[in-house]
Structures are given as C-alpha cells and as structure tokens.
C-alpha cells in the first residue's frame, strides 16, 4: 500500500518536472544582494524603521505569538485597533483580521455563496477564491478576463432565477497587473443587485490617494460589498482582512469560517507592523504619482527593448513568454545578472502563458531599470 503511494507521488512529480513545472523552495540568505523584483513589498515597508520599531515593541508587550485562536485568547486590543484602522481607511464599518489572504478568500467564498446560488467570476481570479467557491457548493461561471460585457450578458441570463448572484473580481490582478473598470462594476451592481466580492490584495498601498486601493483611485470607494485585503504585500507584514458593510457577514465568518475559528490568530508583532505600515502608507500620498510614472517608464523601457507588456501603472508587470522551460531559464539567467524575478508557470497562470513577473517597488532607480532592461536584452532567447 505504502509503495503504491510512494510510486504515485514520484510519478506525479516526475511528470511535472518533465513539463518544466516542478516547483522548489530556495532559501534566500540574509546577505542576498540581488535586486528583488519578485517580492510584493511594493512600498519597501518590510524593513521600514517605523514598522520594525512597532513590531519590536509589540513583541515585548504581547509576545511572539497570539498563542490561541481569536475566539479563545488570541484577539487582543492591538488586533481590534488594526481592524478599526483598516475599516476607517477603506470606508467600511466592519473589518475582520484573518491569518492570510488565502484563508480570507477561502472563508468569504466558502461561507457566503450557498448551493442554488451562482458565482460569476473573472477567469483569472486567484486560486484561493476558486477554492472557496468550489467548497461553497454554489454554481461557478467564469467570464473572460476583465470582459465586463461578457459579465453583463451572464447577469442578464441569470436574472429571474432563484438564488443569489455573486460577482468575484480582483482589483489589480496578481499575475497580470491589470484591472477591471470598477465604476462600471459599481453600475452593474446597482442595476443587477449582485453581491460583489473584490480582492484588493495587490492594489492596497500603491493605488488611491491614501493608498487604500483601486476603489479609492477609481472614485468608487467602498462600492464592493466585501473586500479582501492582505497585510503581507505592500503593507510589509503578514496576514489579511475582510471588510464589509453588513455586520452579519463579519459575524458569520467569526462563527462559521474554520479558517478563523480553528487557527491561532495573527502574531501581535505582525499586527503592530501592519498598523505602522498603514501610517507610513498615508505619509506617501504625495509620492504616488511618481511611483505610477515609474511603472509606466518600466513598461516603456521593456516595450522599447522588444518585449510585449501591457500598459498601466500598477506595480506588477508580466512579460508573457509562453513556454515554462524557457521562462525558468530566463529567470536563472537574470539571477546570474543580479536580478531576482519570479518565473510564473501553469497552473498559477493558464497553459501556454508562462511569464516573468516583475514587481516594482517604490525605491527602484533609473539605473536599476536600465540595468534590468540591458540584462533582459542580453539574454540568449
Ligand atoms: C490576489 C491575491 N489574493 C490573495 C492572495 C493570498 O494572500 P496571502 O499571501 O496573504 O495568503 C494572494 C497571494 O499572492 C493574491 O495574489
């Protein structure tokens, strides 16, 4: 029996390796001098002095661990303060901290839709949302990426049926760095009465005049019914949160979401780091236009060098190459040239769209951009 399991594991891994899809953990040394264009610390807050001091103070006051789930003793005044701060920042009355974005999306989408409901989801939503929807028992329909005409057609088709309609989108898509038209989604929501769940994981910090995300930037603050945000990307910490208008959504998650009920709550230093990071994010308001220009300049530089990249001003730039093995080799060569980039392969992205994903951060210099573009051009593709 055990031999059969061992053989099954070996064969599955060998098949992945042959397709260039095997994933490996690579331990990064603290002395790493590579230019990091792979992590999601877009605002360079993970090492920001104010963030480090806040985390260290919380470590001394509250300890290294929450030591229990939120419903036992893990929920402290610090956690409550972060929830209040997040809610006020985004313009929602209710917030709930979760241990990760993966858990938050699983909880929201696993608990809110029910059998008999339909979930209309963008084709490229994050795996955590797909997994949540699949556990909910609701019917899943997917519309072409950012195609709100296709969504509208589905809404018309679904109208008049029993059951609720949920629409699920990201604001900045994690592997493409592009965005849907949020004002149009807001209008569609008003017309069709669906429940809109929006993942702002990659927009928080970088977008919006106070950094609260793309809803703020596109003039539809707090339009979605439920927002999922993360603390582990631009906020330089760890964990996630759910925002909602309806208090019963928060209460439902607190009572029924296993991801919340049965898991040790966020460590206090991570909570304090996120609180300090939100303060820093607000300080950055005058700088945001410069970062957006930085994103445009990187895209222009890459296009001029012959690489096809989408336009935009988000911190994520995909260079879609197609072949997974080729993308792995590119990432290795770029590493030798001093740049750490993510080689993103299926199933994270659709088959045939393996890519180099570049994440920008606010302190990147013109020299880095020139050096990176030169290194990319020098690759033997
Ligand atoms: C769009 C999106 N949502 C959620 C998550 C999960 O967040 P976390 O890393 O906090 O689990 C990610 C992670 O990369 C993501 O890209």
PDB file of N, CA, C and O in Angstrom, residues 294-333:
ATOM      1  N   UNK A 294       6.881  55.660 -12.520  1.00  0.00           N
ATOM      2  CA  UNK A 294       7.930  54.628 -12.519  1.00  0.00           C
ATOM      3  C   UNK A 294       7.423  53.379 -13.240  1.00  0.00           C
ATOM      4  O   UNK A 294       8.099  52.797 -14.093  1.00  0.00           O
ATOM      5  N   UNK A 295       6.190  52.989 -12.925  1.00  0.00           N
ATOM      6  CA  UNK A 295       5.601  51.806 -13.563  1.00  0.00           C
ATOM      7  C   UNK A 295       5.485  52.020 -15.079  1.00  0.00           C
ATOM      8  O   UNK A 295       5.815  51.131 -15.865  1.00  0.00           O
ATOM      9  N   UNK A 296       5.036  53.215 -15.471  1.00  0.00           N
ATOM     10  CA  UNK A 296       4.890  53.485 -16.922  1.00  0.00           C
ATOM     11  C   UNK A 296       6.264  53.448 -17.601  1.00  0.00           C
ATOM     12  O   UNK A 296       6.411  52.920 -18.701  1.00  0.00           O
ATOM     13  N   UNK A 297       7.273  54.020 -16.915  1.00  0.00           N
ATOM     14  CA  UNK A 297       8.614  54.058 -17.524  1.00  0.00           C
ATOM     15  C   UNK A 297       9.194  52.651 -17.698  1.00  0.00           C
ATOM     16  O   UNK A 297       9.810  52.341 -18.702  1.00  0.00           O
ATOM     17  N   UNK A 298       8.966  51.788 -16.706  1.00  0.00           N
ATOM     18  CA  UNK A 298       9.443  50.403 -16.834  1.00  0.00           C
ATOM     19  C   UNK A 298       8.769  49.726 -18.022  1.00  0.00           C
ATOM     20  O   UNK A 298       9.395  49.022 -18.797  1.00  0.00           O
ATOM     21  N   UNK A 299       7.477  49.964 -18.142  1.00  0.00           N
ATOM     22  CA  UNK A 299       6.742  49.331 -19.258  1.00  0.00           C
ATOM     23  C   UNK A 299       7.270  49.843 -20.591  1.00  0.00           C
ATOM     24  O   UNK A 299       7.483  49.057 -21.529  1.00  0.00           O
ATOM     25  N   UNK A 300       7.496  51.168 -20.663  1.00  0.00           N
ATOM     26  CA  UNK A 300       8.023  51.735 -21.913  1.00  0.00           C
ATOM     27  C   UNK A 300       9.404  51.153 -22.229  1.00  0.00           C
ATOM     28  O   UNK A 300       9.667  50.757 -23.361  1.00  0.00           O
ATOM     29  N   UNK A 301      10.254  51.094 -21.196  1.00  0.00           N
ATOM     30  CA  UNK A 301      11.611  50.569 -21.395  1.00  0.00           C
ATOM     31  C   UNK A 301      11.572  49.138 -21.917  1.00  0.00           C
ATOM     32  O   UNK A 301      12.327  48.768 -22.819  1.00  0.00           O
ATOM     33  N   UNK A 302      10.683  48.337 -21.349  1.00  0.00           N
ATOM     34  CA  UNK A 302      10.582  46.930 -21.769  1.00  0.00           C
ATOM     35  C   UNK A 302      10.038  46.826 -23.191  1.00  0.00           C
ATOM     36  O   UNK A 302      10.520  46.026 -23.988  1.00  0.00           O
ATOM     37  N   UNK A 303       9.045  47.672 -23.501  1.00  0.00           N
ATOM     38  CA  UNK A 303       8.478  47.647 -24.857  1.00  0.00           C
ATOM     39  C   UNK A 303       9.533  48.060 -25.874  1.00  0.00           C
ATOM     40  O   UNK A 303       9.677  47.426 -26.921  1.00  0.00           O
ATOM     41  N   UNK A 304      10.280  49.131 -25.540  1.00  0.00           N
ATOM     42  CA  UNK A 304      11.317  49.592 -26.482  1.00  0.00           C
ATOM     43  C   UNK A 304      12.370  48.508 -26.704  1.00  0.00           C
ATOM     44  O   UNK A 304      12.954  48.416 -27.782  1.00  0.00           O
ATOM     45  N   UNK A 305      12.574  47.674 -25.683  1.00  0.00           N
ATOM     46  CA  UNK A 305      13.558  46.595 -25.824  1.00  0.00           C
ATOM     47  C   UNK A 305      12.965  45.399 -26.574  1.00  0.00           C
ATOM     48  O   UNK A 305      13.626  44.374 -26.738  1.00  0.00           O
ATOM     49  N   UNK A 306      11.716  45.506 -26.989  1.00  0.00           N
ATOM     50  CA  UNK A 306      11.116  44.451 -27.817  1.00  0.00           C
ATOM     51  C   UNK A 306      10.260  43.457 -27.050  1.00  0.00           C
ATOM     52  O   UNK A 306       9.841  42.445 -27.609  1.00  0.00           O
ATOM     53  N   UNK A 307       9.988  43.730 -25.767  1.00  0.00           N
ATOM     54  CA  UNK A 307       9.148  42.808 -25.000  1.00  0.00           C
ATOM     55  C   UNK A 307       7.729  43.353 -24.946  1.00  0.00           C
ATOM     56  O   UNK A 307       7.517  44.543 -24.735  1.00  0.00           O
ATOM     57  N   UNK A 308       6.795  42.456 -25.120  1.00  0.00           N
ATOM     58  CA  UNK A 308       5.405  42.897 -25.146  1.00  0.00           C
ATOM     59  C   UNK A 308       4.863  42.909 -23.708  1.00  0.00           C
ATOM     60  O   UNK A 308       4.772  41.864 -23.068  1.00  0.00           O
ATOM     61  N   UNK A 309       4.562  44.103 -23.220  1.00  0.00           N
ATOM     62  CA  UNK A 309       4.000  44.206 -21.860  1.00  0.00           C
ATOM     63  C   UNK A 309       2.756  45.093 -21.916  1.00  0.00           C
ATOM     64  O   UNK A 309       2.692  46.013 -22.725  1.00  0.00           O
ATOM     65  N   UNK A 310       1.785  44.807 -21.059  1.00  0.00           N
ATOM     66  CA  UNK A 310       0.579  45.635 -21.077  1.00  0.00           C
ATOM     67  C   UNK A 310       0.848  47.034 -20.529  1.00  0.00           C
ATOM     68  O   UNK A 310       1.759  47.216 -19.716  1.00  0.00           O
ATOM     69  N   UNK A 311       0.061  48.000 -20.970  1.00  0.00           N
ATOM     70  CA  UNK A 311       0.219  49.342 -20.406  1.00  0.00           C
ATOM     71  C   UNK A 311      -0.445  49.365 -19.025  1.00  0.00           C
ATOM     72  O   UNK A 311      -1.165  48.449 -18.659  1.00  0.00           O
ATOM     73  N   UNK A 312      -0.197  50.423 -18.281  1.00  0.00           N
ATOM     74  CA  UNK A 312      -0.795  50.530 -16.948  1.00  0.00           C
ATOM     75  C   UNK A 312       0.158  51.207 -15.994  1.00  0.00           C
ATOM     76  O   UNK A 312       1.243  51.644 -16.397  1.00  0.00           O
ATOM     77  N   UNK A 313      -0.237  51.295 -14.721  1.00  0.00           N
ATOM     78  CA  UNK A 313       0.653  51.917 -13.733  1.00  0.00           C
ATOM     79  C   UNK A 313       0.652  51.160 -12.412  1.00  0.00           C
ATOM     80  O   UNK A 313       0.964  51.708 -11.371  1.00  0.00           O
ATOM     81  N   UNK A 314       0.287  49.887 -12.476  1.00  0.00           N
ATOM     82  CA  UNK A 314       0.316  49.066 -11.258  1.00  0.00           C
ATOM     83  C   UNK A 314       1.756  48.612 -11.001  1.00  0.00           C
ATOM     84  O   UNK A 314       2.618  48.761 -11.872  1.00  0.00           O
ATOM     85  N   UNK A 315       2.013  48.011  -9.834  1.00  0.00           N
ATOM     86  CA  UNK A 315       3.391  47.585  -9.560  1.00  0.00           C
ATOM     87  C   UNK A 315       3.756  46.243 -10.201  1.00  0.00           C
ATOM     88  O   UNK A 315       4.874  45.765 -10.002  1.00  0.00           O
ATOM     89  N   UNK A 316       2.830  45.628 -10.927  1.00  0.00           N
ATOM     90  CA  UNK A 316       3.093  44.278 -11.460  1.00  0.00           C
ATOM     91  C   UNK A 316       3.177  44.337 -12.987  1.00  0.00           C
ATOM     92  O   UNK A 316       2.239  44.808 -13.647  1.00  0.00           O
ATOM     93  N   UNK A 317       4.293  43.839 -13.524  1.00  0.00           N
ATOM     94  CA  UNK A 317       4.451  43.832 -14.992  1.00  0.00           C
ATOM     95  C   UNK A 317       4.737  42.400 -15.440  1.00  0.00           C
ATOM     96  O   UNK A 317       5.773  41.829 -15.068  1.00  0.00           O
ATOM     97  N   UNK A 318       3.841  41.812 -16.230  1.00  0.00           N
ATOM     98  CA  UNK A 318       4.115  40.468 -16.740  1.00  0.00           C
ATOM     99  C   UNK A 318       4.818  40.530 -18.099  1.00  0.00           C
ATOM    100  O   UNK A 318       4.478  41.359 -18.937  1.00  0.00           O
ATOM    101  N   UNK A 319       5.819  39.668 -18.271  1.00  0.00           N
ATOM    102  CA  UNK A 319       6.407  39.502 -19.616  1.00  0.00           C
ATOM    103  C   UNK A 319       6.050  38.076 -20.027  1.00  0.00           C
ATOM    104  O   UNK A 319       6.692  37.109 -19.594  1.00  0.00           O
ATOM    105  N   UNK A 320       4.991  37.947 -20.798  1.00  0.00           N
ATOM    106  CA  UNK A 320       4.490  36.607 -21.126  1.00  0.00           C
ATOM    107  C   UNK A 320       5.354  36.031 -22.240  1.00  0.00           C
ATOM    108  O   UNK A 320       5.510  36.639 -23.298  1.00  0.00           O
ATOM    109  N   UNK A 321       5.956  34.852 -21.980  1.00  0.00           N
ATOM    110  CA  UNK A 321       6.827  34.201 -22.965  1.00  0.00           C
ATOM    111  C   UNK A 321       6.172  32.933 -23.507  1.00  0.00           C
ATOM    112  O   UNK A 321       6.512  32.481 -24.582  1.00  0.00           O
ATOM    113  N   UNK A 322       5.300  32.318 -22.745  1.00  0.00           N
ATOM    114  CA  UNK A 322       4.590  31.126 -23.212  1.00  0.00           C
ATOM    115  C   UNK A 322       5.131  29.843 -22.631  1.00  0.00           C
ATOM    116  O   UNK A 322       4.455  29.152 -21.890  1.00  0.00           O
ATOM    117  N   UNK A 323       6.392  29.541 -22.952  1.00  0.00           N
ATOM    118  CA  UNK A 323       6.937  28.233 -22.605  1.00  0.00           C
ATOM    119  C   UNK A 323       7.555  28.231 -21.197  1.00  0.00           C
ATOM    120  O   UNK A 323       8.403  29.064 -20.873  1.00  0.00           O
ATOM    121  N   UNK A 324       7.149  27.252 -20.390  1.00  0.00           N
ATOM    122  CA  UNK A 324       7.569  27.218 -18.985  1.00  0.00           C
ATOM    123  C   UNK A 324       9.074  27.011 -18.837  1.00  0.00           C
ATOM    124  O   UNK A 324       9.725  27.644 -18.003  1.00  0.00           O
ATOM    125  N   UNK A 325       9.649  26.114 -19.664  1.00  0.00           N
ATOM    126  CA  UNK A 325      11.075  25.817 -19.524  1.00  0.00           C
ATOM    127  C   UNK A 325      11.894  27.072 -19.884  1.00  0.00           C
ATOM    128  O   UNK A 325      12.859  27.429 -19.196  1.00  0.00           O
ATOM    129  N   UNK A 326      11.450  27.763 -20.902  1.00  0.00           N
ATOM    130  CA  UNK A 326      12.141  28.981 -21.339  1.00  0.00           C
ATOM    131  C   UNK A 326      12.125  30.058 -20.243  1.00  0.00           C
ATOM    132  O   UNK A 326      13.115  30.735 -19.957  1.00  0.00           O
ATOM    133  N   UNK A 327      10.966  30.175 -19.620  1.00  0.00           N
ATOM    134  CA  UNK A 327      10.809  31.184 -18.565  1.00  0.00           C
ATOM    135  C   UNK A 327      11.720  30.870 -17.373  1.00  0.00           C
ATOM    136  O   UNK A 327      12.338  31.763 -16.786  1.00  0.00           O
ATOM    137  N   UNK A 328      11.832  29.580 -17.058  1.00  0.00           N
ATOM    138  CA  UNK A 328      12.723  29.181 -15.958  1.00  0.00           C
ATOM    139  C   UNK A 328      14.166  29.555 -16.283  1.00  0.00           C
ATOM    140  O   UNK A 328      14.890  30.087 -15.434  1.00  0.00           O
ATOM    141  N   UNK A 329      14.553  29.301 -17.517  1.00  0.00           N
ATOM    142  CA  UNK A 329      15.942  29.617 -17.917  1.00  0.00           C
ATOM    143  C   UNK A 329      16.171  31.115 -17.862  1.00  0.00           C
ATOM    144  O   UNK A 329      17.218  31.581 -17.428  1.00  0.00           O
ATOM    145  N   UNK A 330      15.162  31.888 -18.305  1.00  0.00           N
ATOM    146  CA  UNK A 330      15.296  33.354 -18.256  1.00  0.00           C
ATOM    147  C   UNK A 330      15.504  33.820 -16.824  1.00  0.00           C
ATOM    148  O   UNK A 330      16.361  34.652 -16.533  1.00  0.00           O
ATOM    149  N   UNK A 331      14.696  33.279 -15.921  1.00  0.00           N
ATOM    150  CA  UNK A 331      14.787  33.708 -14.513  1.00  0.00           C
ATOM    151  C   UNK A 331      16.156  33.366 -13.947  1.00  0.00           C
ATOM    152  O   UNK A 331      16.755  34.155 -13.209  1.00  0.00           O
ATOM    153  N   UNK A 332      16.684  32.190 -14.333  1.00  0.00           N
ATOM    154  CA  UNK A 332      18.018  31.800 -13.848  1.00  0.00           C
ATOM    155  C   UNK A 332      19.091  32.743 -14.383  1.00  0.00           C
ATOM    156  O   UNK A 332      19.974  33.177 -13.646  1.00  0.00           O
ATOM    157  N   UNK A 333      18.987  33.081 -15.666  1.00  0.00           N
ATOM    158  CA  UNK A 333      19.997  33.977 -16.249  1.00  0.00           C
ATOM    159  C   UNK A 333      19.910  35.364 -15.616  1.00  0.00           C
ATOM    160  O   UNK A 333      20.926  36.003 -15.361  1.00  0.00           O
TER     161      UNK A 333
END
